[in-house]
XYZ file of C-alpha atoms in Angstrom:
627
model
C -19.388 22.117 42.637
C -22.338 23.936 44.269
C -23.501 26.988 42.376
C -26.740 28.120 44.037
C -27.840 31.496 42.713
C -29.795 33.954 44.831
C -31.230 37.344 43.962
C -32.366 39.669 46.722
C -34.451 42.710 45.731
C -32.574 42.928 42.427
C -33.515 45.744 40.076
C -32.262 46.781 36.687
C -32.992 50.223 35.303
C -31.905 51.486 31.873
C -31.581 55.096 30.818
C -32.145 58.285 32.719
C -34.719 60.298 30.818
C -36.960 58.438 30.607
C -35.961 55.455 32.704
C -36.932 51.913 31.766
C -37.394 49.478 34.640
C -36.463 46.062 33.285
C -36.394 44.301 36.681
C -38.099 45.500 39.826
C -37.184 44.005 43.198
C -36.639 40.401 42.081
C -36.399 37.780 44.837
C -35.217 34.449 43.476
C -33.190 31.447 44.582
C -32.250 28.654 42.191
C -30.581 25.623 43.688
C -27.840 23.569 42.122
C -29.261 20.892 39.821
C -32.642 22.486 39.109
C -34.207 22.681 35.665
C -36.003 26.049 35.619
C -38.127 27.558 32.868
C -38.643 31.333 32.898
C -41.662 32.473 30.949
C -43.230 35.776 30.081
C -44.179 38.120 27.311
C -41.601 39.985 25.238
C -40.243 42.973 27.136
C -41.268 41.501 30.463
C -37.689 41.166 31.720
C -36.901 37.481 31.045
C -33.694 38.059 29.075
C -32.525 40.790 31.452
C -33.026 38.396 34.366
C -31.052 35.705 32.546
C -28.230 38.150 31.721
C -27.934 39.152 35.369
C -27.968 35.502 36.472
C -25.154 34.790 33.968
C -23.087 37.853 35.005
C -23.489 39.296 31.526
C -25.179 42.367 32.997
C -25.082 44.024 36.424
C -28.059 45.005 38.596
C -28.596 48.653 39.490
C -30.050 47.683 42.851
C -30.234 44.745 45.235
C -27.832 41.873 45.867
C -26.798 38.815 43.891
C -25.145 35.847 45.576
C -23.463 33.114 43.571
C -22.507 30.052 45.585
C -22.892 32.148 48.710
C -20.536 34.904 47.533
C -21.834 38.392 46.864
C -21.265 39.210 43.195
C -20.776 42.854 44.148
C -17.521 41.774 45.805
C -16.203 40.413 42.495
C -14.111 42.946 40.565
C -14.809 43.742 36.923
C -11.584 42.008 35.960
C -12.594 38.885 37.885
C -16.084 38.602 36.396
C -14.953 36.788 33.197
C -13.184 34.199 35.353
C -16.291 33.696 37.475
C -18.362 33.264 34.314
C -15.872 30.705 33.041
C -16.051 28.742 36.301
C -19.831 28.867 36.603
C -21.806 29.260 33.399
C -22.406 27.918 29.930
C -24.685 29.748 27.513
C -27.005 28.902 24.646
C -28.414 31.928 22.814
C -31.298 32.351 20.422
C -28.925 33.871 17.848
C -26.540 30.871 18.175
C -23.338 32.968 18.252
C -20.914 30.491 16.768
C -17.752 31.253 14.793
C -19.222 31.752 11.329
C -15.901 31.567 9.457
C -14.408 28.575 11.265
C -15.225 24.847 11.575
C -17.983 23.898 14.001
C -15.606 21.956 16.233
C -13.623 25.151 16.919
C -16.767 26.921 18.097
C -17.316 24.073 20.558
C -13.726 24.345 21.813
C -13.945 28.080 22.443
C -14.897 28.054 26.127
C -12.067 25.637 26.890
C -9.539 27.925 25.167
C -9.868 30.380 28.059
C -9.202 27.691 30.660
C -5.811 26.605 29.347
C -6.979 23.115 28.396
C -4.616 21.332 26.014
C -5.329 21.219 22.294
C -5.906 17.469 22.158
C -8.231 17.412 25.168
C -10.214 20.319 23.724
C -10.579 18.591 20.390
C -11.561 15.221 21.903
C -14.141 16.793 24.217
C -15.574 18.955 21.428
C -15.970 15.969 19.106
C -17.639 13.986 21.903
C -20.076 16.855 22.548
C -20.931 17.074 18.842
C -21.580 13.340 18.890
C -23.950 13.779 21.832
C -26.004 16.341 19.896
C -25.959 14.198 16.771
C -23.885 16.317 14.367
C -20.393 14.857 14.750
C -20.334 14.417 10.946
C -20.439 18.226 10.650
C -17.511 18.834 12.982
C -15.315 20.353 10.282
C -18.040 22.191 8.385
C -17.626 25.958 8.447
C -20.233 27.617 10.675
C -21.784 29.778 7.952
C -22.639 26.630 5.970
C -24.731 25.090 8.751
C -28.504 25.334 9.018
C -30.169 27.102 11.940
C -30.887 23.862 13.761
C -27.321 22.645 13.244
C -25.908 25.917 14.528
C -27.991 25.705 17.659
C -26.799 22.158 18.263
C -23.233 23.437 17.947
C -24.066 26.010 20.623
C -25.487 23.300 22.875
C -22.425 21.127 22.236
C -20.277 24.075 23.326
C -22.214 24.240 26.585
C -21.853 20.473 27.062
C -18.096 20.548 26.421
C -17.531 23.370 28.913
C -18.883 21.182 31.772
C -20.004 24.332 33.564
C -22.311 23.729 36.560
C -24.976 26.172 35.301
C -26.361 26.321 31.762
C -28.353 29.389 30.730
C -30.430 29.152 27.559
C -32.151 32.247 26.155
C -34.897 31.267 23.704
C -32.662 28.537 22.229
C -35.465 27.201 20.028
C -36.986 30.509 18.960
C -35.664 30.235 15.396
C -36.020 26.462 14.952
C -38.585 24.122 13.465
C -40.275 21.471 15.572
C -37.786 18.716 14.756
C -34.766 20.810 15.718
C -36.615 22.194 18.732
C -37.132 18.640 19.977
C -33.437 17.834 19.412
C -32.252 20.904 21.323
C -34.596 20.225 24.260
C -33.321 16.670 24.483
C -29.778 18.042 24.648
C -30.725 20.413 27.472
C -32.344 17.573 29.373
C -29.201 15.514 28.876
C -27.140 18.320 30.406
C -29.563 18.489 33.342
C -29.193 14.775 33.977
C -25.457 15.285 34.548
C -26.321 17.341 37.655
C -25.984 20.769 36.032
C -28.437 23.576 36.677
C -30.401 24.525 33.555
C -32.249 27.838 33.277
C -34.360 28.121 30.140
C -36.040 31.311 28.931
C -38.918 30.497 26.594
C -42.255 31.718 25.276
C -43.504 28.193 24.747
C -45.828 26.650 27.320
C -45.013 23.231 25.893
C -41.278 23.633 26.381
C -41.699 25.195 29.810
C -43.733 22.164 30.850
C -40.650 19.966 30.375
C -38.840 21.849 33.155
C -39.098 20.863 36.824
C -39.766 24.442 37.906
C -41.635 27.213 36.137
C -41.284 30.948 36.841
C -43.511 33.599 35.302
C -42.100 37.126 34.775
C -44.150 40.179 33.856
C -43.277 43.875 33.949
C -39.927 43.146 35.589
C -41.402 41.139 38.449
C -41.844 37.481 39.261
C -45.593 36.925 39.252
C -45.611 33.134 39.601
C -43.169 30.455 40.774
C -43.928 26.757 41.038
C -41.277 26.442 43.761
C -37.847 24.875 44.053
C -37.346 21.336 42.825
C -34.920 18.647 43.872
C -31.813 17.898 41.789
C -31.916 14.721 39.726
C -28.173 14.002 40.064
C -25.215 15.018 42.216
C -23.511 18.278 41.283
C -21.006 17.902 38.439
C -17.302 18.241 39.179
C -15.628 21.596 38.707
C -14.720 22.386 35.082
C -11.263 21.312 34.004
C -8.455 23.794 33.629
C -8.055 27.194 35.204
C -10.234 30.192 34.424
C -8.361 32.981 32.681
C -5.405 30.835 31.705
C -4.678 31.202 27.996
C -1.566 29.447 26.748
C 0.444 31.509 24.284
C 0.574 28.792 21.634
C -3.201 28.358 21.887
C -3.744 32.097 21.558
C -1.466 32.213 18.515
C -3.266 29.267 16.926
C -6.611 31.002 17.552
C -5.300 34.218 16.000
C -3.963 32.359 12.977
C -7.322 30.652 12.498
C -9.089 34.026 12.704
C -6.753 35.583 10.166
C -6.864 32.718 7.665
C -10.629 32.226 7.974
C -11.253 35.773 6.694
C -8.994 35.536 3.690
C -10.675 38.335 1.710
C -10.417 40.943 4.444
C -6.970 39.716 5.447
C -5.691 39.919 1.868
C -6.899 43.494 1.535
C -5.174 44.554 4.746
C -1.980 42.698 3.864
C -2.003 44.414 0.474
C -2.403 47.845 2.076
C 0.568 47.222 4.358
C 2.599 45.617 1.564
C 2.175 48.642 -0.712
C 3.431 51.006 1.980
C 6.386 48.787 2.851
C 7.203 48.154 -0.807
C 7.272 51.897 -1.427
C 9.506 52.441 1.594
C 11.866 49.622 0.600
C 11.962 50.626 -3.060
C 12.562 54.301 -2.382
C 15.226 53.582 0.226
C 16.966 50.998 -1.936
C 16.831 53.235 -4.982
C 18.175 56.088 -2.884
C 21.214 53.987 -1.983
C 21.658 52.884 -5.593
C 21.206 56.434 -6.876
C 23.713 57.697 -4.336
C 26.351 55.385 -5.782
C 25.321 56.418 -9.270
C 25.580 60.103 -8.336
C 29.108 59.499 -7.081
C 30.074 57.763 -10.320
C 28.507 60.528 -12.369
C 30.297 63.238 -10.418
C 33.584 61.426 -10.828
C 33.046 60.904 -14.551
C 32.075 64.509 -15.221
C 33.749 67.831 -14.474
C 33.824 67.401 -10.718
C 37.592 66.770 -10.986
C 38.449 69.684 -13.306
C 40.219 72.891 -12.258
C 40.540 75.872 -14.627
C 42.819 78.925 -14.150
C 43.243 81.878 -16.488
C 45.487 84.955 -16.575
C 46.775 87.464 -19.097
C 50.193 86.209 -20.228
C 53.297 84.249 -19.397
C 55.871 86.396 -17.563
C 59.081 85.972 -15.720
C 57.103 85.471 -12.521
C 55.066 82.622 -13.992
C 57.829 81.053 -16.042
C 57.338 79.104 -19.246
C 54.363 76.931 -20.059
C 56.555 73.844 -19.695
C 57.722 74.848 -16.202
C 54.148 75.619 -15.141
C 53.036 72.141 -16.261
C 55.839 70.590 -14.239
C 54.885 72.555 -11.114
C 51.205 71.737 -11.450
C 51.902 68.046 -12.043
C 53.906 67.960 -8.809
C 50.888 68.997 -6.705
C 49.177 66.273 -4.665
C 45.992 65.077 -6.305
C 46.800 66.284 -9.839
C 46.377 63.557 -12.472
C 47.059 65.636 -15.609
C 48.043 69.238 -16.388
C 48.333 71.404 -19.468
C 48.817 75.068 -20.345
C 47.219 76.624 -23.406
C 47.968 80.084 -24.784
C 45.158 81.724 -26.751
C 46.329 83.788 -29.726
C 44.472 85.952 -32.164
C 43.237 84.676 -35.536
C 45.750 83.624 -38.173
C 45.435 82.567 -41.798
C 45.001 78.842 -42.195
C 45.026 77.049 -45.526
C 44.887 73.420 -46.581
C 45.360 73.721 -50.356
C 46.839 76.292 -52.739
C 43.696 76.156 -54.849
C 41.364 77.147 -51.989
C 41.447 80.508 -50.289
C 42.797 80.572 -46.703
C 40.551 81.027 -43.666
C 41.035 83.084 -40.537
C 40.982 80.889 -37.437
C 42.141 81.102 -33.802
C 45.421 79.422 -32.973
C 46.244 77.861 -29.595
C 49.614 76.618 -28.431
C 49.451 73.788 -25.910
C 51.982 72.347 -23.472
C 51.377 69.271 -21.369
C 49.162 66.186 -21.434
C 46.201 66.280 -23.792
C 44.230 64.335 -21.177
C 43.914 67.523 -19.128
C 41.890 69.150 -21.944
C 39.353 66.262 -22.001
C 39.225 66.314 -25.792
C 37.370 63.829 -27.933
C 39.782 63.314 -30.848
C 39.567 61.283 -34.025
C 43.034 59.781 -34.347
C 44.351 58.092 -37.484
C 45.920 55.364 -35.362
C 46.634 55.040 -31.639
C 45.642 58.017 -29.446
C 48.403 60.498 -28.651
C 49.112 61.814 -25.128
C 51.055 64.851 -26.304
C 51.778 66.736 -29.486
C 55.216 66.805 -31.113
C 57.021 69.603 -32.959
C 55.295 70.583 -36.165
C 52.094 68.697 -35.250
C 48.619 70.086 -34.782
C 45.037 69.205 -33.962
C 42.265 70.814 -35.977
C 38.740 71.379 -34.703
C 35.975 69.518 -36.530
C 34.249 72.724 -37.650
C 37.441 74.159 -39.149
C 38.402 70.813 -40.728
C 35.054 70.689 -42.525
C 35.509 74.227 -43.822
C 39.035 73.438 -44.984
C 37.772 70.191 -46.598
C 40.679 68.270 -45.129
C 41.291 64.832 -46.598
C 40.977 61.729 -44.437
C 43.431 61.404 -41.581
C 45.341 58.329 -42.677
C 46.869 60.562 -45.360
C 48.248 62.919 -42.654
C 47.100 66.155 -44.248
C 49.213 69.272 -43.920
C 47.944 72.767 -43.252
C 49.747 76.109 -43.278
C 49.351 78.676 -40.504
C 50.713 82.038 -41.592
C 52.674 80.064 -44.205
C 54.258 77.633 -41.723
C 53.386 73.947 -42.380
C 51.844 71.764 -39.623
C 50.966 68.068 -39.864
C 47.382 67.348 -38.758
C 47.534 64.294 -36.472
C 43.933 64.412 -35.209
C 40.512 66.034 -35.562
C 38.877 67.405 -32.398
C 35.281 66.085 -32.289
C 34.385 67.227 -28.756
C 35.875 69.807 -26.423
C 33.700 70.199 -23.287
C 36.226 72.343 -21.424
C 36.897 74.712 -24.363
C 34.217 74.532 -27.092
C 36.023 77.217 -29.129
C 38.730 74.669 -29.951
C 36.299 73.068 -32.453
C 36.875 76.038 -34.762
C 40.650 76.483 -34.299
C 44.112 74.958 -34.550
C 45.981 73.536 -31.568
C 49.740 73.157 -31.839
C 52.726 73.106 -29.483
C 54.713 75.921 -27.942
C 57.868 74.524 -29.527
C 56.529 74.644 -33.067
C 58.270 76.767 -35.624
C 55.541 79.317 -35.396
C 55.829 81.782 -32.532
C 52.744 83.596 -31.328
C 53.899 85.001 -28.016
C 53.770 88.543 -29.304
C 50.056 88.225 -29.981
C 48.807 86.277 -26.934
C 45.268 87.051 -25.749
C 45.244 84.951 -22.567
C 46.754 81.911 -20.939
C 44.803 79.030 -19.377
C 45.962 76.202 -17.134
C 43.863 73.044 -17.344
C 44.145 70.524 -14.507
C 42.368 67.249 -13.785
C 42.469 65.874 -10.262
C 41.770 62.757 -8.312
C 38.310 62.441 -6.788
C 37.867 64.861 -3.928
C 41.124 66.762 -4.616
C 39.755 69.526 -6.859
C 39.139 72.035 -4.088
C 42.565 71.557 -2.544
C 44.307 71.837 -5.946
C 42.335 74.983 -6.774
C 43.792 76.616 -3.638
C 47.394 75.511 -4.250
C 47.665 75.891 -8.048
C 47.652 79.734 -8.184
C 50.646 79.791 -5.818
C 52.409 77.225 -7.974
C 51.837 79.309 -11.121
C 52.545 82.787 -9.760
C 53.740 82.781 -6.151
C 54.137 86.598 -6.197
C 50.654 87.534 -7.365
C 48.344 84.483 -7.167
C 45.281 86.714 -6.847
C 45.570 87.867 -10.449
C 44.603 84.393 -11.639
C 40.953 83.662 -12.256
C 40.221 80.238 -10.790
C 37.209 78.183 -11.730
C 36.654 75.063 -9.677
C 33.761 72.594 -9.623
C 31.158 72.695 -6.933
C 32.239 70.572 -4.014
C 30.817 67.173 -5.022
C 30.304 66.179 -1.432
C 28.187 69.215 -0.605
C 26.361 69.056 -3.932
C 25.765 65.357 -3.479
C 24.538 65.985 0.049
C 22.160 68.651 -1.252
C 20.805 66.384 -3.961
C 20.553 63.402 -1.653
C 18.903 65.544 1.012
C 16.251 66.694 -1.444
C 15.712 63.178 -2.742
C 15.582 61.707 0.734
C 13.124 64.374 1.891
C 10.836 63.522 -1.016
C 11.193 59.813 -0.331
C 10.483 60.303 3.361
C 7.324 62.257 2.552
C 6.147 59.558 0.146
C 6.937 56.802 2.628
C 5.249 58.570 5.539
C 2.159 59.257 3.442
C 2.027 55.615 2.353
C 2.452 54.369 5.918
C -0.165 56.770 7.258
C -2.476 55.544 4.525
C -1.813 51.956 5.555
C -2.415 52.758 9.212
C -5.675 54.449 8.263
C -6.679 51.435 6.169
C -5.889 49.009 8.971
C -7.662 51.244 11.504
C -10.829 51.493 9.430
C -10.741 47.792 8.623
C -10.224 46.873 12.270
C -13.096 49.095 13.357
C -15.277 47.508 10.688
C -14.123 44.048 11.763
C -14.963 44.797 15.402
C -18.451 45.914 14.372
C -18.835 42.800 12.242
C -17.488 40.538 14.998
C -19.396 42.207 17.799
C -21.327 39.033 18.570
C -18.167 36.920 18.530
C -16.388 39.313 20.881
C -19.392 39.316 23.206
C -19.418 35.514 23.123
C -15.721 35.306 23.973
C -16.266 37.701 26.858
C -19.178 35.584 28.092
C -17.088 32.421 27.901
C -14.300 33.826 30.054
C -12.153 36.079 27.874
C -10.828 39.062 29.784
C -10.387 42.485 28.264
C -6.681 41.843 27.816
C -7.450 38.569 26.004
C -9.594 40.429 23.467
C -6.974 43.163 23.211
C -4.220 40.597 22.682
C -6.244 38.699 20.083
C -6.918 41.760 17.943
C -3.372 43.064 18.361
C -1.838 39.724 17.411
C -4.120 39.497 14.391
C -3.011 42.954 13.298
C 0.630 42.031 13.948
C 0.305 38.901 11.819
C -1.228 40.982 9.034
C 1.490 43.625 9.411
C 4.347 41.107 9.367
C 2.860 39.335 6.343
C 2.427 42.656 4.578
C 5.955 43.643 5.564
C 7.458 40.471 4.122
C 5.514 40.785 0.891
C 6.386 44.484 0.755
C 10.107 43.681 1.067
C 9.869 41.275 -1.870
C 7.916 43.781 -3.963
C 10.345 46.549 -3.036
C 13.337 44.407 -4.000
C 11.667 43.606 -7.307
C 11.148 47.310 -7.972
C 14.775 48.085 -7.103
C 16.049 45.394 -9.468
C 13.710 46.492 -12.258
C 14.755 50.147 -12.059
C 18.470 49.541 -11.608
C 18.596 47.020 -14.446
C 16.701 49.386 -16.731
C 19.032 52.265 -15.789
C 22.174 50.116 -15.862
C 22.875 50.932 -12.237
C 24.401 48.707 -9.616
C 21.590 47.680 -7.223
C 22.418 48.352 -3.581
C 20.261 47.027 -0.713
C 21.054 46.898 2.988
C 19.761 43.649 4.533
C 19.002 45.558 7.723
C 16.468 47.543 5.740
C 14.504 44.332 5.134
C 14.289 43.561 8.839
C 13.343 47.161 9.574
C 10.619 46.975 6.914
C 9.098 43.843 8.452
C 9.190 45.520 11.865
C 7.556 48.605 10.337
C 4.838 46.393 8.868
C 4.140 44.922 12.305
C 4.081 48.439 13.759
C 1.580 49.570 11.113
C -0.654 46.650 12.023
C -0.430 47.280 15.756
C -1.017 51.030 15.517
C -3.882 50.459 13.114
C -5.477 47.967 15.511
C -5.435 50.265 18.534
C -8.731 52.019 17.840
C -10.520 48.759 17.106
C -9.066 47.061 20.162
C -10.082 49.961 22.394
C -13.617 49.751 21.075
C -13.711 45.964 21.371
C -12.753 45.832 25.046
C -15.633 48.208 25.849
C -18.221 45.906 24.305
C -20.699 44.722 26.942
C -21.545 41.009 26.521
C -25.227 41.557 27.257
C -25.545 44.086 24.415
C -23.385 42.198 21.950
C -25.259 38.927 22.457
C -28.704 40.454 22.125
C -30.613 39.050 19.098
C -29.848 41.094 16.007
C -26.215 41.836 16.983
């Protein structure tokens, strides 16, 4: 594959005020198969010339022809493919994958040509053998010495089988023994028919090249002239430039993620915390919603209370009212209580009587929601001559224990006490009074203060019953009844849930924004840290979209991992809280999938800024020593 390079009046100017002329009207032709040494003082333009030859930088003037084709005709998107087809690079700063095994650094150029995994590995191991460090193939790059790293870089150039190898001060940081080893490797590449262009300060190393070019102040000041190739041109590199197989890209991403376990763990943790909070708050919201429903049902959300002055012919008797209320749809229990003024109550002839309110009750005691201490089995209704006494009054009367069935007298009429009222949430005043039946011997109708209907309903029926009950009690004047009904549990529940959900949404959004910010900052830091690696990948044939895809896939892997861990942590939090609160845990499996998707989204969004910065990195700047 012929790859003659020709520069015609090529210039390179940096800056505008002031301008720096790095190259000034360069005329140069290098034939396929030459071994060329470019010499000169620092700042003379050697590295700039090499960068332009390797398509890592673009001239600001003149023409560059590669294999007879004008480089100016090659689009920016096509340049990485042309680099992949034409060039291999060895840099003074090595530029290997510091966190990954040496063999993977050697394989890198072949990754962007779609070469199969096994072929890449075999060729990389063979190249490492050629440079004498095959025993270090699986040693992580950061653990290699400078000389070993440079041999890895040379092995990468060997494995690429590119027709032109460009080496920029490849021995500048090496001792004499490693310098000799690297030069022997370059000579070995040259003997395969490849073109080798070496930038060096050393006269001794330059003397080993077939052609020597001197550069000073951006101009070629000496050239020993073209030399003849020592071997036929090498065949075209295997594979296809720009072809990256998905499974290879995913494997590369996975290796990147797992090789930086500290940074990866921190990012995964940031995503996991946000997802765990979202999962926990959502799951607890569902569980709390069920608990709210149970609480509403267990409390007074099913109670209806109606009060009026007295029983009349229009209302009928207490017994008839109970029957009419019980017949309404949704009513589970009904009772009517008449409140009378205070009467004398005594429990023993030797103790003075007390004044206490008396209430006559008709219907099921369940409607009053009383907590009663019964001597035996609970009673649903009271019989003739029976009474309940409130706990406060019983203590004042010093009633004996219930199994003895104590008897009290109300205005001289005896009543058997069949229970003590311990709690009365609907009518607390009952704790200090006597409750008996309307059919008892005592008649209090002439001294009635008010009448109350107590109704309990099925869940959700309270509002309907509260509208129908006044008509059932007094169809002629229902408006004279004072009706007290519970707040609509559905609307109250919706209000509570809305407030809770709003708070949870705010917390979740804040946590996710925090995660996105963490991933964004970490990705930007990672791009700065990996600037040399990104420049190397671009030099070896990675297109902008390949770099974008790599960083996005890395962020996605981190996001998905964080999402999965977050789901587990969130589930653990839900179980811990619900068990502690004796709630029934409720979790929608779809929420887990949504959480993992949200984790991936956090990773992708967080990676955008870093990816945008990465694709703008110029290879020539990123690969400069010190980057």
